[in-house]
């Protein structure tokens, strides 16, 4: 349980001595269905011998929502628990408005909330997992600060290249990433206060297109560890995996 305004409640009393895979998701009430699909698909396809700990950063989820989601996740993976962090009182007013929700910035407050975690794997709630998340988690020690998969949308890359170059920044499209699936070395981020630079980029510059993703690239893009492309497929680009093969489908803009 975290202290101060960031309270956490556990979705089960299940206790395991194994070190868990730490997974963070963020949702308000409008995205609850996506949250459920993402969390349950992770649970269904994960190695059943591995302990999973889901950290749900939320605004507006009811007690009934929490009970239902915790029970549903456990029905797919008994060695799992869900911890809820109510972030309604967290001030995110410094972040630019993005679409209808500031919850996209929740990943940037993870170092504050998850004080006991050395690493965390952040996952957007528009992703269908048909692969074992523990295999991605096993790459965490290769990540010095944060790791993401390359941005698979040519349209997004073109749009971002235009903004960055017009605003006097260099832009390396081979290293431009999608932050929807991100591995964070929280200890290193806290030690450097690295996300302060991300917030400063957002305060200083206006008109970028991809919210926290653009802010992270602008402030820390040269330090990203690129994760294998295997860990993210945009269905609109076509799915090369055959039926039954592992794949992680990110329905960005299509959910």
Phi, psi and omega in degrees: 000131180276162183261170177070211185287347182267084183271149180234141174232141185269142181273354177204164176260009182293132180237133178233144178277347180287154179282125188278159165281120185265119185236131179245137174226156181225137183201145162258185186298330183293335184253019186298321180296317177297318176304314182296315180297314181297309182297316183289326178290325173300311183298318183296322188260000179280150174306123186288350178272351182265140176278131177248134173237114179266124173257112181258109174273123190216161168229121170091002176288133181278169176300321179295318176303314185294315179299315182298313182295317180299315180294322182293316179299315179297331179293335178266334184208101186297327181273060181212159173216157178239127179246130184255131179241107179282114184252020182300327182272358179283130182281111176244022184293339179287342181277145179297152175292133179227118183052232184251005187214142173267005182295342176300336180274000184301328180299333182280351175255005179302319180301329179284321188280317186261065185296334183268001182259134175276319177229155171212147177254113181267137183226127172296162184259033172232038186235133176254116183267121173236038182210163183275111184297337181295332178292323175290319178301329181294347180272001189301326182287355174271355187259113180282322180231298175207154181229140179218164173272148178302148177293120184271355182266114179298326179295318179294317179300316180298315181296317180290320177303317180299313182294313184295316182291323179293337180258015171084018180255149171286153182218119180250099186295337178289342181244003176285135192238165170256126185272005183296332173234112188222136173257124182246129170274090188295325179298315180293321180295317178294319182299322182266350189053045189294329183285347173298323178292326178294313178298320180297322177298318179294324179291323189278325188243143181236155172092359176289163196260333192242038171048232185300329180297314178295320179296317179295318180295316181298323184270323191227014188304327182289347184255003181292140168266120181279124178274157182303142180301338179310330190273012175198123175232126172273116182304328181293343177273355185098142182250115183278336181296141176278164180306129179091346178280151181294139178201152176239113187259116180255108185272047182303120180079355182243350190300000000 
